[in-house]
Amino acid sequence: MWPQVYFNWLKKSSPTGEVEIYPELSDSYETNLPNVFVIGDLTGVPLLKMATESGVKVWNYIPNFKNDRYDVVIIGSGPSGVSCAIEAKRLGKKYIVLESNLPFQTIQSYPNGKPIFAEPSGYVGSSAIKIVDTTKEGLLKDLNQYLKQNPIQILTNQRVIHIQKDQIGYTLETESGSQYQTNSVVIAMGKSGDPKKLGIKGEMGSNVLYRFIDPKDTKDQSIVIVGGGDTALESAIMCSEYAKEITLIHRGNEFNKAKSENVKKVLTLSSQGKIKILYDARLTEINQTNVFVQKKDSALKIKSDLVYILIGNLPPLNFFQKIGVKLQNQKNFLDWLGFSSLMGFAFTAYFGKASFYGPFWFSVVASISALYSTLSLILYATISLTKNKQKFDGWKIFKVTYFLFVFLYFLSVYFLATYQQFQLFGKYPSFHYTLLYSLTILIFGIRRMMVRKTQYIFYQTLSLIGIQTFFLFLLPELILPKLGDLGYLGTPEGFIRTEIFPSDAYWKAYGFILAWPLSMGVLYDGGITNFWLVYGLSFSFVFIPLLVYHYGKGVYCGWTCSCGGLAETLGDEYRQKMPHSKTAYRWEHTGQYILFLAFLLTFLKLLSVYGKTLFPFLTLGEMIADSIKLYYDIFVDIGLAGVVGVGCYFLYSGRVWCRMFCPLASLMHIYARFSKFRIFSEKKKCISCNICTKNCHQGIDVMGYASRGIPMDSVQCVRCSACVSLCPTDVLSFGKLNGNQIDFDLLDAKTRK
């Protein structure tokens, strides 16, 4: 019972929403199928301005082939598809648009009078179609006018049912049996696939509707509307002029995903008795005359002539799966094979570098893992090159080459040192591991600064590169040993070589940055000196708490830590892979148990070290602590921090260790509970696109905060700035909450250079 109370205190009622699933796309809108692109709403940005702009930008990536086929077949004639076709015509391309219904059919299905917001308000795109604030009717008038002024080649009532790869490009087949051969395909279908359903009895009745078209249809009727988003609220508002009575059923306790203007109107109508709102309620059954509703403490029977279930639509996932387009975070055999190969390499790296200081079986595990990793990598490469042919740009080629270099370099160093007693440069594999780790942060850090062009990311990445390169590689591995050899660190009896680096243990310099209990050796040391006792306690329990109080946990996890350094650089491209499932939320405080164990072991060790001269029986306590510490090192330091932390990078993002298991992060969760740091949001600008949540590799439901307009205070936040910089409407900002006053950060985290 007590751990859950404690965990609830840490979470502070943080929202735990999941992310919507879309096709997995590259930065060029391309799917896993070469020259098959997705634009519009299915990119995950539900903004008309951005949809039309994607129709123009995609032409920067569509290749130019010289043959008698279509250059591109565009599927869908919504704003993005028409924009793409207009641009194709301007460029002199051979194209055709295939539409399953009529142009702008999705917008036709909007409720009459629905307001249209032209967000982002300051964004001016290059598309011929310009979006302005208006209503459904005004938007349709404008769009049809653009279509009249820019006639395009479009075939209506042509539903594409299959896309087949052929020797040159693709052959598309429609429901009518027509076929179209093309070099490239642009899918602009929109996300209005099948409506989301409740899965209850009576849901398929003739009085149940999943779209709201005309409020006049509700005249003198008893209406039940299910939902809490803008569509549900706008429908209730429009019905209020015609319906006899309206009941709005919402599963939440507030409308946190709707625009503030809609919420105000609904609450006003509720106070006037025109709309009855049921919060924390769910529909359990529907019949022709009534609905049955379950609340926390009661069950209700409500009269209903019409029931509108307006809880959103599912993207046309079945279509994408049928044609072979990979969905976000969808795992196939090749993914699991690559994952197992990386895990094998992680076993080799972490057990291999520890084998020269640990038990003999470490080298057995490392060697077997190296063999498995090599064989699985060969199989992975073979399948990738034969069955999953993809275009390789310069960055992909460099990345694959670099990964292969790292793999072969470390395996060579390890096997030579283990079986030939040859140490490259006279260094153990642990040195080469740290060299490769630092080189990876440097290379991928430079790439991150080039791609994520904000002032914040520039300085943050420089900090991570600088700390890793100097303090966590050059200083302990090269500079200090050299200074010691030259006699610049004083005599063996001097302060530096007795208190800071006793017996020339220069590896202790890692403790300057890697605080306890991330690095247990800072305090867990049988020969601990007064310097490290004072420094270790001050760093973990004074200095870090002060920083977290003022700047949040990210001041260490996002700007200092080596684990964070690799996650923010190498892991930058894979941040969307962090799970946001209920299972992941249950696992995210596992590190608290590890923190508790680390505290017990360290306390027992220090008590024995300083107390056994007075109380000899404490020697037994030290023996118990040391015997447990051996397994702690294997399971936590090598297993979780090393093998799991690195092995999960390309399948579950680079922050699995940081979010789930790290004991130092868990300690900082306690500090962050009292921090002034917040991520503030402008609720009225939030469009609930979920991009912020999807790109949070700490698994935070950022949209859950932003859509409600409350400051984000999750203890998990590492200040990576992904949510701030990637928000299409610039909703989010870093800052501090000083009482009732908000002080925004001076370092710009959102403006793209």
Coordinates of C-alpha atoms in Angstrom, one line a residue, residues 58-298:
V58 CA 6.8 16.8 -50.7
W59 CA 7.9 17.8 -54.3
N60 CA 11.4 18.5 -52.9
Y61 CA 11.7 14.7 -52.4
I62 CA 9.8 13.1 -55.2
P63 CA 12.4 11.8 -57.7
N64 CA 12.4 12.7 -61.4
F65 CA 12.2 9.6 -63.6
K66 CA 12.1 9.6 -67.4
N67 CA 9.5 7.2 -68.6
D68 CA 5.9 7.1 -69.9
R69 CA 4.4 6.5 -66.4
Y70 CA 2.8 9.1 -64.2
D71 CA 5.4 10.9 -62.2
V72 CA 3.0 10.6 -59.2
V73 CA -0.5 9.4 -58.4
I74 CA -2.1 11.4 -55.6
I75 CA -4.6 9.6 -53.5
G76 CA -7.2 12.0 -52.0
S77 CA -8.4 15.4 -53.0
G78 CA -8.5 17.2 -49.7
P79 CA -6.6 20.5 -49.2
S80 CA -3.2 18.6 -49.1
G81 CA -3.9 16.5 -52.2
V82 CA -5.2 19.4 -54.2
S83 CA -2.3 21.6 -53.1
C84 CA 0.1 18.8 -54.2
A85 CA -1.7 18.5 -57.6
I86 CA -1.6 22.3 -58.2
E87 CA 2.2 22.2 -57.5
A88 CA 2.6 19.2 -59.8
K89 CA 0.9 21.2 -62.6
R90 CA 3.1 24.2 -61.9
L91 CA 6.2 22.0 -62.2
G92 CA 5.0 20.4 -65.4
K93 CA 4.7 16.9 -63.9
K94 CA 2.6 14.1 -65.2
Y95 CA 0.1 13.3 -62.5
I96 CA -3.4 12.2 -61.6
V97 CA -5.6 12.6 -58.5
L98 CA -7.7 9.6 -57.5
E99 CA -10.6 10.5 -55.1
S100 CA -12.9 7.9 -53.6
N101 CA -15.8 10.4 -53.2
L102 CA -15.8 14.1 -54.2
P103 CA -13.2 16.8 -53.7
F104 CA -13.0 18.1 -50.1
Q105 CA -15.5 15.4 -49.0
T106 CA -14.1 15.4 -45.4
I107 CA -14.7 19.1 -45.1
Q108 CA -18.2 18.6 -46.5
S109 CA -18.9 16.3 -43.6
Y110 CA -18.0 19.0 -41.0
P111 CA -21.0 20.3 -39.1
N112 CA -22.7 23.2 -40.7
G113 CA -21.3 26.5 -39.4
K114 CA -18.3 24.8 -37.9
P115 CA -15.6 27.5 -37.2
I116 CA -12.3 27.1 -39.0
F117 CA -9.1 28.5 -37.4
A118 CA -6.1 29.3 -39.5
E119 CA -3.3 28.2 -37.3
P120 CA -0.4 28.9 -36.9
S121 CA -1.6 32.4 -37.1
G122 CA 1.7 33.9 -38.2
Y123 CA 2.7 31.1 -40.6
V124 CA 2.7 32.0 -44.3
G125 CA 3.3 29.0 -46.6
S126 CA 4.1 28.7 -50.3
S127 CA 1.0 26.7 -51.3
A128 CA -1.4 28.2 -53.8
I129 CA -4.2 27.5 -51.3
K130 CA -4.4 30.1 -48.5
I131 CA -6.3 29.2 -45.3
V132 CA -8.0 32.0 -43.3
D133 CA -10.2 32.1 -40.2
T134 CA -13.7 31.3 -41.5
T135 CA -16.5 28.7 -41.2
K136 CA -17.0 25.4 -42.9
E137 CA -19.1 27.1 -45.6
G138 CA -16.5 29.8 -46.2
L139 CA -13.7 27.3 -46.4
L140 CA -15.5 25.2 -49.0
K141 CA -16.3 28.3 -51.0
D142 CA -12.6 29.3 -51.0
L143 CA -11.3 25.8 -51.8
N144 CA -13.7 25.3 -54.7
Q145 CA -12.7 28.8 -56.0
Y146 CA -9.0 27.7 -55.9
L147 CA -9.9 24.5 -57.7
K148 CA -11.8 26.5 -60.3
Q149 CA -8.9 28.9 -60.8
N150 CA -6.4 26.0 -60.9
P151 CA -8.1 23.1 -62.7
I152 CA -6.3 19.8 -62.0
Q153 CA -6.6 16.2 -63.4
I154 CA -8.8 14.5 -61.0
L155 CA -10.9 11.3 -61.2
T156 CA -13.7 11.0 -58.6
N157 CA -15.3 7.8 -57.2
Q158 CA -12.0 6.0 -57.7
R159 CA -11.3 4.3 -54.4
V160 CA -7.8 2.8 -54.4
I161 CA -7.8 -0.7 -52.9
H162 CA -4.3 -1.9 -53.6
I163 CA -0.8 -0.6 -54.3
Q164 CA 1.6 -3.1 -55.8
K165 CA 5.3 -2.7 -56.2
D166 CA 6.5 -3.6 -59.7
Q167 CA 9.9 -3.6 -61.4
I168 CA 9.9 0.2 -62.1
G169 CA 7.5 1.8 -59.7
Y170 CA 4.0 1.0 -58.5
T171 CA 0.7 -0.2 -60.0
L172 CA -2.5 1.1 -58.3
E173 CA -5.8 -0.7 -58.5
T174 CA -9.1 0.9 -57.8
E175 CA -12.4 -0.6 -56.6
S176 CA -13.8 -0.3 -60.2
G177 CA -10.9 -2.4 -61.6
S178 CA -8.9 0.5 -63.2
Q179 CA -5.1 0.4 -62.9
Y180 CA -2.6 3.2 -62.9
Q181 CA 1.2 2.8 -63.3
T182 CA 3.3 5.4 -61.6
N183 CA 6.8 6.1 -60.4
S184 CA 5.8 7.6 -57.1
V185 CA 2.7 7.7 -54.9
V186 CA 1.5 10.5 -52.6
I187 CA -1.2 9.5 -50.1
A188 CA -3.3 12.5 -49.0
M189 CA -6.3 10.6 -47.7
G190 CA -6.7 12.4 -44.4
K191 CA -7.3 10.7 -41.1
S192 CA -11.0 10.4 -41.3
G193 CA -11.1 6.6 -41.4
D194 CA -13.4 4.5 -39.3
P195 CA -15.0 6.4 -36.3
K196 CA -13.9 5.4 -32.9
K197 CA -16.6 3.3 -31.1
L198 CA -17.5 2.6 -27.5
G199 CA -18.0 -1.2 -27.8
I200 CA -21.4 -1.2 -26.0
K201 CA -24.8 -2.8 -26.6
G202 CA -27.0 -0.9 -29.1
E203 CA -24.2 1.1 -30.6
M204 CA -25.2 0.0 -34.1
G205 CA -28.8 1.2 -33.8
S206 CA -30.3 3.5 -36.4
N207 CA -30.5 6.3 -33.9
V208 CA -26.7 6.3 -33.3
L209 CA -24.6 8.6 -35.5
Y210 CA -20.9 9.2 -35.7
R211 CA -20.9 12.4 -37.7
F212 CA -22.7 15.6 -37.0
I213 CA -23.8 17.5 -40.1
D214 CA -26.8 19.7 -39.7
P215 CA -28.1 21.0 -36.3
K216 CA -31.6 21.4 -37.8
D217 CA -31.8 17.6 -37.8
T218 CA -32.1 17.7 -34.0
K219 CA -35.1 20.1 -33.9
D220 CA -37.4 19.2 -31.0
Q221 CA -35.4 16.0 -30.3
S222 CA -33.8 14.7 -27.1
I223 CA -30.1 14.6 -28.0
V224 CA -27.3 12.7 -26.3
I225 CA -23.7 13.7 -27.3
V226 CA -20.7 11.6 -26.2
G227 CA -17.3 13.2 -26.2
G228 CA -15.2 16.0 -24.7
G229 CA -13.3 17.4 -27.7
D230 CA -14.0 20.4 -30.0
T231 CA -16.3 18.4 -32.3
A232 CA -18.5 17.3 -29.4
L233 CA -18.7 20.7 -27.9
E234 CA -19.3 22.5 -31.1
S235 CA -22.0 20.1 -32.0
A236 CA -23.7 20.7 -28.6
I237 CA -23.5 24.4 -29.1
M238 CA -25.1 24.3 -32.5
C239 CA -27.8 21.9 -31.3
S240 CA -28.8 24.2 -28.5
E241 CA -30.8 26.4 -30.9
Y242 CA -32.9 23.5 -32.1
A243 CA -33.0 20.5 -29.8
K244 CA -35.5 20.1 -27.0
E245 CA -32.9 18.9 -24.6
I246 CA -29.2 18.1 -24.8
T247 CA -27.1 15.8 -22.6
L248 CA -23.3 16.0 -23.1
I249 CA -21.5 12.9 -21.6
H250 CA -17.8 13.2 -21.0
R251 CA -15.6 10.6 -19.3
G252 CA -13.3 13.2 -17.8
N253 CA -13.9 15.8 -15.1
E254 CA -13.2 18.7 -17.4
F255 CA -12.9 19.5 -21.1
N256 CA -9.1 19.5 -21.3
K257 CA -8.8 18.9 -25.0
A258 CA -11.2 21.5 -26.3
K259 CA -10.5 25.1 -27.2
S260 CA -11.2 27.6 -24.4
E261 CA -13.8 29.4 -26.6
N262 CA -15.9 26.3 -27.0
V263 CA -15.6 25.4 -23.3
K264 CA -16.8 28.8 -22.3
K265 CA -19.8 28.6 -24.6
V266 CA -20.8 25.2 -23.4
L267 CA -20.5 26.2 -19.8
T268 CA -22.6 29.3 -20.4
L269 CA -25.3 27.2 -22.1
S270 CA -25.1 24.7 -19.2
S271 CA -25.7 27.5 -16.7
Q272 CA -28.7 28.6 -18.8
G273 CA -30.1 25.1 -18.6
K274 CA -29.8 24.5 -22.4
I275 CA -27.1 21.7 -22.0
K276 CA -26.8 19.2 -19.3
I277 CA -23.3 18.1 -18.7
L278 CA -22.4 14.7 -17.1
Y279 CA -18.7 14.5 -16.1
D280 CA -16.8 11.3 -15.1
A281 CA -19.5 9.4 -16.9
R282 CA -19.6 6.7 -19.6
L283 CA -22.3 5.2 -21.8
T284 CA -23.0 1.5 -21.1
E285 CA -26.0 0.8 -23.3
I286 CA -28.2 2.4 -26.0
N287 CA -31.7 1.5 -27.1
Q288 CA -34.2 3.3 -29.4
T289 CA -35.6 5.6 -26.7
N290 CA -33.0 5.8 -23.9
V291 CA -29.3 5.5 -23.0
F292 CA -27.8 4.1 -19.8
V293 CA -25.0 6.0 -18.1
Q294 CA -22.7 4.9 -15.4
K295 CA -21.1 7.5 -13.0
K296 CA -18.8 6.8 -10.1
D297 CA -21.6 6.6 -7.6
S298 CA -24.8 6.2 -9.6

